[in-house]
């Protein structure tokens, strides 16, 4: 079955840039989405179609997808960005999520 | 405003059937624009896609649960439902319903319910 691999954790200082990677076989040939999940809350879509931000998502969130790696970048990280982040793609009509990356802002 | 709300028993005995319903407001489940999905999250773990239903009634499942899962819809109530048979403790999780934007270049989940914790225990 298809797998997406993320680093378990990323730490970033306030105002600095956090980069989260998501690796999968030929991931660049698929569309990647990213979700933010704060503790005790439901996931929120922050990126779709590789690099598009839904309405209401701050422009400090950006992303790319090429080769076998999708990348989510948080520029100027804020304390409110502390959360778990999941990448997601489809393979053979099955939605696959990465294992999640815990972003700590400190 | 689109809202999804899960409902159902929070406690299910092992070997029995888990049943959850998602009530949708602010959008019709009878439109070709969206799929309607179930996704779960085991305690302290990541997200696992269970399956989806389309307005036509077509359903798709994760092979990991395909033999035990059913997804149905009640368009008159704008609801869709999940049943999972022969549950074990491994099915203890928060279950989310979510809307998926359909189309060849989409497949993202843009609205989620608040989640329903289901515990499998005797």
GROMACS .gro file of N, CA, C and O in nm, chain B:
model
  488
  107UNK      N    1  -2.297   2.860   0.562
  107UNK     CA    2  -2.189   2.794   0.634
  107UNK      C    3  -2.214   2.643   0.634
  107UNK      O    4  -2.322   2.597   0.666
  108UNK      N    5  -2.113   2.569   0.596
  108UNK     CA    6  -2.124   2.424   0.590
  108UNK      C    7  -2.089   2.365   0.726
  108UNK      O    8  -1.984   2.396   0.783
  109UNK      N    9  -2.176   2.283   0.777
  109UNK     CA   10  -2.151   2.215   0.905
  109UNK      C   11  -2.177   2.067   0.890
  109UNK      O   12  -2.272   2.026   0.823
  110UNK      N   13  -2.090   1.988   0.951
  110UNK     CA   14  -2.107   1.843   0.958
  110UNK      C   15  -2.107   1.803   1.105
  110UNK      O   16  -2.025   1.851   1.183
  111UNK      N   17  -2.199   1.715   1.140
  111UNK     CA   18  -2.213   1.675   1.280
  111UNK      C   19  -2.229   1.524   1.289
  111UNK      O   20  -2.326   1.468   1.239
  112UNK      N   21  -2.133   1.460   1.357
  112UNK     CA   22  -2.141   1.316   1.378
  112UNK      C   23  -2.229   1.285   1.499
  112UNK      O   24  -2.231   1.361   1.597
  113UNK      N   25  -2.298   1.173   1.493
  113UNK     CA   26  -2.377   1.128   1.607
  113UNK      C   27  -2.381   0.977   1.609
  113UNK      O   28  -2.371   0.912   1.504
  114UNK      N   29  -2.395   0.923   1.731
  114UNK     CA   30  -2.400   0.779   1.747
  114UNK      C   31  -2.349   0.738   1.883
  114UNK      O   32  -2.297   0.822   1.959
  115UNK      N   33  -2.360   0.610   1.916
  115UNK     CA   34  -2.316   0.561   2.047
  115UNK      C   35  -2.167   0.582   2.067
  115UNK      O   36  -2.087   0.562   1.975
  116UNK      N   37  -2.132   0.621   2.189
  116UNK     CA   38  -1.991   0.640   2.220
  116UNK      C   39  -1.924   0.513   2.270
  116UNK      O   40  -1.801   0.510   2.283
  117UNK      N   41  -2.002   0.411   2.298
  117UNK     CA   42  -1.949   0.286   2.351
  117UNK      C   43  -2.011   0.169   2.276
  117UNK      O   44  -2.134   0.160   2.264
  118UNK      N   45  -1.927   0.082   2.225
  118UNK     CA   46  -1.973  -0.037   2.152
  118UNK      C   47  -1.900  -0.158   2.208
  118UNK      O   48  -1.779  -0.150   2.235
  119UNK      N   49  -1.971  -0.268   2.223
  119UNK     CA   50  -1.909  -0.390   2.275
  119UNK      C   51  -1.831  -0.462   2.164
  119UNK      O   52  -1.870  -0.456   2.046
  120UNK      N   53  -1.725  -0.529   2.202
  120UNK     CA   54  -1.650  -0.607   2.103
  120UNK      C   55  -1.740  -0.706   2.031
  120UNK      O   56  -1.831  -0.763   2.091
  121UNK      N   57  -1.714  -0.723   1.904
  121UNK     CA   58  -1.784  -0.811   1.810
  121UNK      C   59  -1.916  -0.751   1.761
  121UNK      O   60  -1.977  -0.807   1.669
  122UNK      N   61  -1.958  -0.640   1.817
  122UNK     CA   62  -2.083  -0.580   1.775
  122UNK      C   63  -2.057  -0.481   1.661
  122UNK      O   64  -1.948  -0.473   1.605
  123UNK      N   65  -2.164  -0.406   1.625
  123UNK     CA   66  -2.157  -0.317   1.510
  123UNK      C   67  -2.156  -0.171   1.554
  123UNK      O   68  -2.238  -0.130   1.635
  124UNK      N   69  -2.062  -0.097   1.498
  124UNK     CA   70  -2.051   0.047   1.521
  124UNK      C   71  -2.135   0.117   1.415
  124UNK      O   72  -2.125   0.086   1.296
  125UNK      N   73  -2.218   0.212   1.460
  125UNK     CA   74  -2.301   0.288   1.366
  125UNK      C   75  -2.291   0.437   1.397
  125UNK      O   76  -2.315   0.477   1.512
  126UNK      N   77  -2.258   0.515   1.297
  126UNK     CA   78  -2.248   0.660   1.311
  126UNK      C   79  -2.321   0.727   1.196
  126UNK      O   80  -2.324   0.675   1.085
  127UNK      N   81  -2.377   0.844   1.226
  127UNK     CA   82  -2.445   0.923   1.124
  127UNK      C   83  -2.385   1.062   1.119
  127UNK      O   84  -2.349   1.119   1.224
  128UNK      N   85  -2.371   1.115   1.000
  128UNK     CA   86  -2.323   1.252   0.980
  128UNK      C   87  -2.436   1.334   0.921
  128UNK      O   88  -2.487   1.302   0.812
  129UNK      N   89  -2.475   1.438   0.993
  129UNK     CA   90  -2.579   1.528   0.944
  129UNK      C   91  -2.512   1.651   0.886
  129UNK      O   92  -2.431   1.716   0.952
  130UNK      N   93  -2.547   1.682   0.762
  130UNK     CA   94  -2.485   1.792   0.690
  130UNK      C   95  -2.582   1.908   0.678
  130UNK      O   96  -2.699   1.889   0.642
  131UNK      N   97  -2.535   2.027   0.707
  131UNK     CA   98  -2.615   2.148   0.684
  131UNK      C   99  -2.531   2.248   0.605
  131UNK      O  100  -2.408   2.247   0.612
  132UNK      N  101  -2.599   2.329   0.526
  132UNK     CA  102  -2.529   2.428   0.446
  132UNK      C  103  -2.480   2.377   0.312
  132UNK      O  104  -2.418   2.451   0.236
  133UNK      N  105  -2.503   2.250   0.284
  133UNK     CA  106  -2.465   2.190   0.156
  133UNK      C  107  -2.550   2.066   0.136
  133UNK      O  108  -2.590   2.001   0.232
  134UNK      N  109  -2.575   2.032   0.011
  134UNK     CA  110  -2.655   1.915  -0.019
  134UNK      C  111  -2.565   1.797  -0.051
  134UNK      O  112  -2.469   1.810  -0.129
  135UNK      N  113  -2.595   1.680   0.007
  135UNK     CA  114  -2.516   1.561  -0.025
  135UNK      C  115  -2.558   1.504  -0.160
  135UNK      O  116  -2.497   1.410  -0.210
  136UNK      N  117  -2.661   1.564  -0.220
  136UNK     CA  118  -2.714   1.514  -0.348
  136UNK      C  119  -2.651   1.582  -0.468
  136UNK      O  120  -2.706   1.574  -0.578
  137UNK      N  121  -2.540   1.652  -0.449
  137UNK     CA  122  -2.474   1.721  -0.559
  137UNK      C  123  -2.350   1.646  -0.604
  137UNK      O  124  -2.283   1.581  -0.524
  138UNK      N  125  -2.322   1.658  -0.734
  138UNK     CA  126  -2.204   1.590  -0.790
  138UNK      C  127  -2.075   1.660  -0.752
  138UNK      O  128  -1.967   1.610  -0.782
  139UNK      N  129  -2.085   1.775  -0.686
  139UNK     CA  130  -1.964   1.853  -0.655
  139UNK      C  131  -1.877   1.790  -0.547
  139UNK      O  132  -1.759   1.820  -0.536
  140UNK      N  133  -1.937   1.701  -0.465
  140UNK     CA  134  -1.864   1.654  -0.347
  140UNK      C  135  -1.878   1.504  -0.326
  140UNK      O  136  -1.974   1.440  -0.369
  141UNK      N  137  -1.780   1.449  -0.257
  141UNK     CA  138  -1.789   1.318  -0.195
  141UNK      C  139  -1.805   1.341  -0.045
  141UNK      O  140  -1.764   1.444   0.008
  142UNK      N  141  -1.858   1.241   0.021
  142UNK     CA  142  -1.880   1.250   0.166
  142UNK      C  143  -1.808   1.134   0.230
  142UNK      O  144  -1.833   1.018   0.201
  143UNK      N  145  -1.716   1.167   0.321
  143UNK     CA  146  -1.617   1.072   0.370
  143UNK      C  147  -1.626   1.045   0.519
  143UNK      O  148  -1.676   1.126   0.597
  144UNK      N  149  -1.571   0.930   0.556
  144UNK     CA  150  -1.546   0.897   0.697
  144UNK      C  151  -1.396   0.877   0.714
  144UNK      O  152  -1.332   0.806   0.635
  145UNK      N  153  -1.343   0.937   0.818
  145UNK     CA  154  -1.201   0.933   0.851
  145UNK      C  155  -1.191   0.912   1.001
  145UNK      O  156  -1.272   0.968   1.076
  146UNK      N  157  -1.097   0.831   1.046
  146UNK     CA  158  -1.084   0.809   1.190
  146UNK      C  159  -0.942   0.837   1.238
  146UNK      O  160  -0.847   0.839   1.159
  147UNK      N  161  -0.933   0.856   1.367
  147UNK     CA  162  -0.803   0.885   1.429
  147UNK      C  163  -0.795   0.808   1.559
  147UNK      O  164  -0.867   0.839   1.656
  148UNK      N  165  -0.708   0.707   1.563
  148UNK     CA  166  -0.687   0.631   1.685
  148UNK      C  167  -0.622   0.722   1.790
  148UNK      O  168  -0.551   0.816   1.755
  149UNK      N  169  -0.647   0.695   1.917
  149UNK     CA  170  -0.596   0.783   2.023
  149UNK      C  171  -0.446   0.809   2.010
  149UNK      O  172  -0.366   0.716   2.006
  150UNK      N  173  -0.412   0.936   2.002
  150UNK     CA  174  -0.272   0.974   1.995
  150UNK      C  175  -0.203   0.943   1.864
  150UNK      O  176  -0.080   0.955   1.855
  151UNK      N  177  -0.279   0.906   1.762
  151UNK     CA  178  -0.219   0.866   1.636
  151UNK      C  179  -0.266   0.955   1.520
  151UNK      O  180  -0.330   1.057   1.541
  152UNK      N  181  -0.231   0.913   1.400
  152UNK     CA  182  -0.263   0.991   1.281
  152UNK      C  183  -0.400   0.959   1.225
  152UNK      O  184  -0.481   0.890   1.286
  153UNK      N  185  -0.425   1.012   1.107
  153UNK     CA  186  -0.554   1.001   1.041
  153UNK      C  187  -0.559   0.880   0.948
  153UNK      O  188  -0.461   0.851   0.878
  154UNK      N  189  -0.672   0.813   0.947
  154UNK     CA  190  -0.692   0.697   0.859
  154UNK      C  191  -0.823   0.713   0.784
  154UNK      O  192  -0.930   0.724   0.844
  155UNK      N  193  -0.816   0.713   0.652
  155UNK     CA  194  -0.935   0.724   0.570
  155UNK      C  195  -1.009   0.591   0.569
  155UNK      O  196  -0.949   0.485   0.549
  156UNK      N  197  -1.141   0.597   0.590
  156UNK     CA  198  -1.222   0.476   0.593
  156UNK      C  199  -1.292   0.455   0.459
  156UNK      O  200  -1.286   0.345   0.401
  157UNK      N  201  -1.360   0.557   0.410
  157UNK     CA  202  -1.432   0.541   0.285
  157UNK      C  203  -1.514   0.664   0.252
  157UNK      O  204  -1.516   0.762   0.327
  158UNK      N  205  -1.580   0.660   0.137
  158UNK     CA  206  -1.658   0.774   0.089
  158UNK      C  207  -1.779   0.728   0.012
  158UNK      O  208  -1.783   0.615  -0.040
  159UNK      N  209  -1.878   0.820   0.002
  159UNK     CA  210  -1.996   0.794  -0.078
  159UNK      C  211  -2.021   0.914  -0.168
  159UNK      O  212  -1.995   1.028  -0.131
  160UNK      N  213  -2.067   0.885  -0.288
  160UNK     CA  214  -2.097   0.988  -0.386
  160UNK      C  215  -2.248   1.004  -0.396
  160UNK      O  216  -2.323   0.916  -0.353
  161UNK      N  217  -2.293   1.114  -0.455
  161UNK     CA  218  -2.436   1.142  -0.461
  161UNK      C  219  -2.513   1.030  -0.533
  161UNK      O  220  -2.630   1.005  -0.504
  162UNK      N  221  -2.443   0.962  -0.625
  162UNK     CA  222  -2.507   0.853  -0.700
  162UNK      C  223  -2.523   0.727  -0.617
  162UNK      O  224  -2.590   0.632  -0.660
  163UNK      N  225  -2.462   0.728  -0.499
  163UNK     CA  226  -2.466   0.609  -0.414
  163UNK      C  227  -2.341   0.523  -0.425
  163UNK      O  228  -2.325   0.426  -0.352
  164UNK      N  229  -2.254   0.558  -0.517
  164UNK     CA  230  -2.129   0.485  -0.530
  164UNK      C  231  -2.043   0.499  -0.405
  164UNK      O  232  -2.035   0.605  -0.346
  165UNK      N  233  -1.983   0.389  -0.363
  165UNK     CA  234  -1.902   0.389  -0.242
  165UNK      C  235  -1.763   0.333  -0.270
  165UNK      O  236  -1.745   0.250  -0.359
  166UNK      N  237  -1.667   0.381  -0.192
  166UNK     CA  238  -1.527   0.338  -0.204
  166UNK      C  239  -1.472   0.323  -0.064
  166UNK      O  240  -1.503   0.403   0.024
  167UNK      N  241  -1.389   0.220  -0.045
  167UNK     CA  242  -1.340   0.193   0.090
  167UNK      C  243  -1.189   0.173   0.092
  167UNK      O  244  -1.128   0.131  -0.007
  168UNK      N  245  -1.134   0.197   0.209
  168UNK     CA  246  -0.997   0.159   0.235
  168UNK      C  247  -0.993   0.005   0.246
  168UNK      O  248  -1.075  -0.053   0.318
  169UNK      N  249  -0.902  -0.060   0.175
  169UNK     CA  250  -0.896  -0.206   0.184
  169UNK      C  251  -0.883  -0.258   0.327
  169UNK      O  252  -0.923  -0.371   0.355
  170UNK      N  253  -0.830  -0.174   0.415
  170UNK     CA  254  -0.809  -0.219   0.554
  170UNK      C  255  -0.940  -0.245   0.627
  170UNK      O  256  -0.943  -0.319   0.726
  171UNK      N  257  -1.050  -0.185   0.582
  171UNK     CA  258  -1.180  -0.205   0.649
  171UNK      C  259  -1.289  -0.250   0.553
  171UNK      O  260  -1.403  -0.270   0.594
  172UNK      N  261  -1.254  -0.268   0.427
  172UNK     CA  262  -1.356  -0.287   0.324
  172UNK      C  263  -1.454  -0.399   0.356
  172UNK      O  264  -1.574  -0.389   0.332
  173UNK      N  265  -1.406  -0.508   0.413
  173UNK     CA  266  -1.493  -0.623   0.435
  173UNK      C  267  -1.592  -0.599   0.549
  173UNK      O  268  -1.690  -0.671   0.563
  174UNK      N  269  -1.566  -0.497   0.632
  174UNK     CA  270  -1.651  -0.474   0.750
  174UNK      C  271  -1.732  -0.345   0.743
  174UNK      O  272  -1.818  -0.322   0.827
  175UNK      N  273  -1.703  -0.261   0.645
  175UNK     CA  274  -1.762  -0.126   0.643
  175UNK      C  275  -1.872  -0.112   0.539
  175UNK      O  276  -1.865  -0.172   0.431
  176UNK      N  277  -1.971  -0.033   0.577
  176UNK     CA  278  -2.077   0.007   0.485
  176UNK      C  279  -2.100   0.156   0.502
  176UNK      O  280  -2.102   0.206   0.615
  177UNK      N  281  -2.117   0.227   0.391
  177UNK     CA  282  -2.155   0.368   0.396
  177UNK      C  283  -2.283   0.383   0.315
  177UNK      O  284  -2.292   0.334   0.202
  178UNK      N  285  -2.380   0.451   0.374
  178UNK     CA  286  -2.508   0.472   0.308
  178UNK      C  287  -2.548   0.619   0.323
  178UNK      O  288  -2.486   0.694   0.397
  179UNK      N  289  -2.653   0.658   0.250
  179UNK     CA  290  -2.697   0.796   0.259
  179UNK      C  291  -2.849   0.804   0.266
  179UNK      O  292  -2.919   0.714   0.218
  180UNK      N  293  -2.898   0.909   0.330
  180UNK     CA  294  -3.040   0.940   0.335
  180UNK      C  295  -3.054   1.083   0.284
  180UNK      O  296  -3.036   1.178   0.360
  181UNK      N  297  -3.083   1.095   0.157
  181UNK     CA  298  -3.085   1.229   0.098
  181UNK      C  299  -3.201   1.314   0.152
  181UNK      O  300  -3.190   1.436   0.156
  182UNK      N  301  -3.308   1.249   0.197
  182UNK     CA  302  -3.421   1.325   0.250
  182UNK      C  303  -3.385   1.396   0.380
  182UNK      O  304  -3.443   1.499   0.413
  183UNK      N  305  -3.287   1.339   0.452
  183UNK     CA  306  -3.243   1.400   0.577
  183UNK      C  307  -3.107   1.468   0.562
  183UNK      O  308  -3.055   1.524   0.659
  184UNK      N  309  -3.050   1.460   0.442
  184UNK     CA  310  -2.916   1.515   0.416
  184UNK      C  311  -2.813   1.456   0.513
  184UNK      O  312  -2.734   1.528   0.575
  185UNK      N  313  -2.817   1.325   0.525
  185UNK     CA  314  -2.729   1.252   0.615
  185UNK      C  315  -2.660   1.138   0.541
  185UNK      O  316  -2.714   1.084   0.445
  186UNK      N  317  -2.542   1.101   0.591
  186UNK     CA  318  -2.480   0.978   0.545
  186UNK      C  319  -2.428   0.905   0.668
  186UNK      O  320  -2.403   0.967   0.773
  187UNK      N  321  -2.414   0.775   0.656
  187UNK     CA  322  -2.388   0.692   0.773
  187UNK      C  323  -2.277   0.591   0.748
  187UNK      O  324  -2.253   0.550   0.633
  188UNK      N  325  -2.215   0.551   0.857
  188UNK     CA  326  -2.110   0.448   0.856
  188UNK      C  327  -2.152   0.336   0.948
  188UNK      O  328  -2.196   0.360   1.060
  189UNK      N  329  -2.141   0.213   0.900
  189UNK     CA  330  -2.151   0.099   0.990
  189UNK      C  331  -2.024   0.015   0.974
  189UNK      O  332  -1.974  -0.003   0.864
  190UNK      N  333  -1.976  -0.032   1.088
  190UNK     CA  334  -1.854  -0.112   1.091
  190UNK      C  335  -1.885  -0.235   1.176
  190UNK      O  336  -1.916  -0.222   1.295
  191UNK      N  337  -1.878  -0.351   1.117
  191UNK     CA  338  -1.916  -0.473   1.187
  191UNK      C  339  -1.798  -0.538   1.258
  191UNK      O  340  -1.682  -0.504   1.233
  192UNK      N  341  -1.829  -0.628   1.348
  192UNK     CA  342  -1.728  -0.710   1.417
  192UNK      C  343  -1.615  -0.625   1.474
  192UNK      O  344  -1.497  -0.651   1.450
  193UNK      N  345  -1.652  -0.524   1.551
  193UNK     CA  346  -1.550  -0.431   1.600
  193UNK      C  347  -1.464  -0.495   1.709
  193UNK      O  348  -1.507  -0.586   1.782
  194UNK      N  349  -1.342  -0.446   1.719
  194UNK     CA  350  -1.250  -0.485   1.825
  194UNK      C  351  -1.195  -0.357   1.888
  194UNK      O  352  -1.225  -0.246   1.843
  195UNK      N  353  -1.109  -0.373   1.986
  195UNK     CA  354  -1.050  -0.256   2.051
  195UNK      C  355  -0.971  -0.172   1.952
  195UNK      O  356  -0.953  -0.051   1.972
  196UNK      N  357  -0.926  -0.233   1.845
  196UNK     CA  358  -0.851  -0.160   1.742
  196UNK      C  359  -0.937  -0.060   1.667
  196UNK      O  360  -0.885   0.023   1.593
  197UNK      N  361  -1.068  -0.068   1.686
  197UNK     CA  362  -1.159   0.027   1.621
  197UNK      C  363  -1.191   0.145   1.712
  197UNK      O  364  -1.265   0.236   1.671
  198UNK      N  365  -1.136   0.146   1.832
  198UNK     CA  366  -1.152   0.261   1.920
  198UNK      C  367  -1.081   0.381   1.859
  198UNK      O  368  -0.961   0.375   1.830
  199UNK      N  369  -1.156   0.489   1.837
  199UNK     CA  370  -1.100   0.603   1.766
  199UNK      C  371  -1.198   0.719   1.770
  199UNK      O  372  -1.315   0.702   1.805
  200UNK      N  373  -1.149   0.835   1.732
  200UNK     CA  374  -1.238   0.947   1.701
  200UNK      C  375  -1.273   0.935   1.553
  200UNK      O  376  -1.183   0.923   1.469
  201UNK      N  377  -1.400   0.934   1.525
  201UNK     CA  378  -1.448   0.921   1.387
  201UNK      C  379  -1.496   1.057   1.337
  201UNK      O  380  -1.579   1.122   1.402
  202UNK      N  381  -1.440   1.098   1.224
  202UNK     CA  382  -1.478   1.225   1.162
  202UNK      C  383  -1.554   1.199   1.032
  202UNK      O  384  -1.518   1.109   0.955
  203UNK      N  385  -1.655   1.281   1.007
  203UNK     CA  386  -1.709   1.286   0.872
  203UNK      C  387  -1.652   1.413   0.807
  203UNK      O  388  -1.624   1.513   0.876
  204UNK      N  389  -1.633   1.407   0.677
  204UNK     CA  390  -1.567   1.519   0.607
  204UNK      C  391  -1.617   1.529   0.464
  204UNK      O  392  -1.647   1.427   0.400
  205UNK      N  393  -1.626   1.651   0.415
  205UNK     CA  394  -1.663   1.675   0.276
  205UNK      C  395  -1.538   1.680   0.190
  205UNK      O  396  -1.439   1.743   0.227
  206UNK      N  397  -1.543   1.613   0.078
  206UNK     CA  398  -1.432   1.612  -0.016
  206UNK      C  399  -1.476   1.677  -0.146
  206UNK      O  400  -1.581   1.643  -0.201
  207UNK      N  401  -1.397   1.770  -0.194
  207UNK     CA  402  -1.426   1.835  -0.320
  207UNK      C  403  -1.393   1.737  -0.433
  207UNK      O  404  -1.281   1.686  -0.441
  208UNK      N  405  -1.490   1.708  -0.518
  208UNK     CA  406  -1.469   1.609  -0.624
  208UNK      C  407  -1.406   1.675  -0.745
  208UNK      O  408  -1.397   1.797  -0.754
  209UNK      N  409  -1.361   1.596  -0.838
  209UNK     CA  410  -1.298   1.651  -0.958
  209UNK      C  411  -1.161   1.594  -0.977
  209UNK      O  412  -1.096   1.551  -0.882
  210UNK      N  413  -1.114   1.591  -1.101
  210UNK     CA  414  -0.986   1.527  -1.132
  210UNK      C  415  -0.866   1.596  -1.069
  210UNK      O  416  -0.759   1.536  -1.057
  211UNK      N  417  -0.879   1.720  -1.029
  211UNK     CA  418  -0.765   1.789  -0.970
  211UNK      C  419  -0.789   1.826  -0.825
  211UNK      O  420  -0.721   1.910  -0.771
  212UNK      N  421  -0.885   1.761  -0.764
  212UNK     CA  422  -0.913   1.792  -0.624
  212UNK      C  423  -0.893   1.668  -0.539
  212UNK      O  424  -0.794   1.598  -0.556
  213UNK      N  425  -0.983   1.644  -0.446
  213UNK     CA  426  -0.966   1.529  -0.357
  213UNK      C  427  -0.923   1.571  -0.219
  213UNK      O  428  -0.873   1.489  -0.142
  214UNK      N  429  -0.939   1.698  -0.186
  214UNK     CA  430  -0.907   1.747  -0.054
  214UNK      C  431  -1.034   1.756   0.030
  214UNK      O  432  -1.143   1.774  -0.020
  215UNK      N  433  -1.013   1.749   0.161
  215UNK     CA  434  -1.124   1.750   0.257
  215UNK      C  435  -1.139   1.890   0.315
  215UNK      O  436  -1.058   1.930   0.399
  216UNK      N  437  -1.240   1.963   0.268
  216UNK     CA  438  -1.247   2.105   0.303
  216UNK      C  439  -1.334   2.137   0.425
  216UNK      O  440  -1.321   2.245   0.481
  217UNK      N  441  -1.422   2.047   0.461
  217UNK     CA  442  -1.500   2.067   0.583
  217UNK      C  443  -1.502   1.936   0.661
  217UNK      O  444  -1.521   1.829   0.603
  218UNK      N  445  -1.487   1.947   0.794
  218UNK     CA  446  -1.484   1.832   0.883
  218UNK      C  447  -1.586   1.850   0.995
  218UNK      O  448  -1.612   1.962   1.038
  219UNK      N  449  -1.639   1.739   1.043
  219UNK     CA  450  -1.718   1.743   1.164
  219UNK      C  451  -1.628   1.759   1.286
  219UNK      O  452  -1.505   1.759   1.273
  220UNK      N  453  -1.689   1.771   1.402
  220UNK     CA  454  -1.611   1.791   1.524
  220UNK      C  455  -1.554   1.660   1.578
  220UNK      O  456  -1.469   1.659   1.665
  221UNK      N  457  -1.599   1.549   1.521
  221UNK     CA  458  -1.548   1.418   1.562
  221UNK      C  459  -1.631   1.354   1.671
  221UNK      O  460  -1.687   1.422   1.756
  222UNK      N  461  -1.640   1.222   1.665
  222UNK     CA  462  -1.713   1.145   1.765
  222UNK      C  463  -1.623   1.034   1.816
  222UNK      O  464  -1.575   0.950   1.738
  223UNK      N  465  -1.599   1.035   1.946
  223UNK     CA  466  -1.516   0.929   2.006
  223UNK      C  467  -1.600   0.803   2.024
  223UNK      O  468  -1.705   0.806   2.088
  224UNK      N  469  -1.552   0.694   1.967
  224UNK     CA  470  -1.617   0.564   1.985
  224UNK      C  471  -1.517   0.472   2.054
  224UNK      O  472  -1.406   0.451   2.004
  225UNK      N  473  -1.559   0.419   2.166
  225UNK     CA  474  -1.476   0.326   2.243
  225UNK      C  475  -1.535   0.187   2.232
  225UNK      O  476  -1.656   0.167   2.252
  226UNK      N  477  -1.451   0.092   2.198
  226UNK     CA  478  -1.494  -0.048   2.192
  226UNK      C  479  -1.446  -0.117   2.319
  226UNK      O  480  -1.326  -0.132   2.342
  227UNK      N  481  -1.541  -0.154   2.402
  227UNK     CA  482  -1.507  -0.216   2.530
  227UNK      C  483  -1.628  -0.289   2.584
  227UNK      O  484  -1.742  -0.248   2.562
  228UNK      N  485  -1.601  -0.395   2.656
  228UNK     CA  486  -1.711  -0.470   2.719
  228UNK      C  487  -1.746  -0.411   2.854
  228UNK      O  488  -1.842  -0.456   2.919
   0.00000   0.00000   0.00000
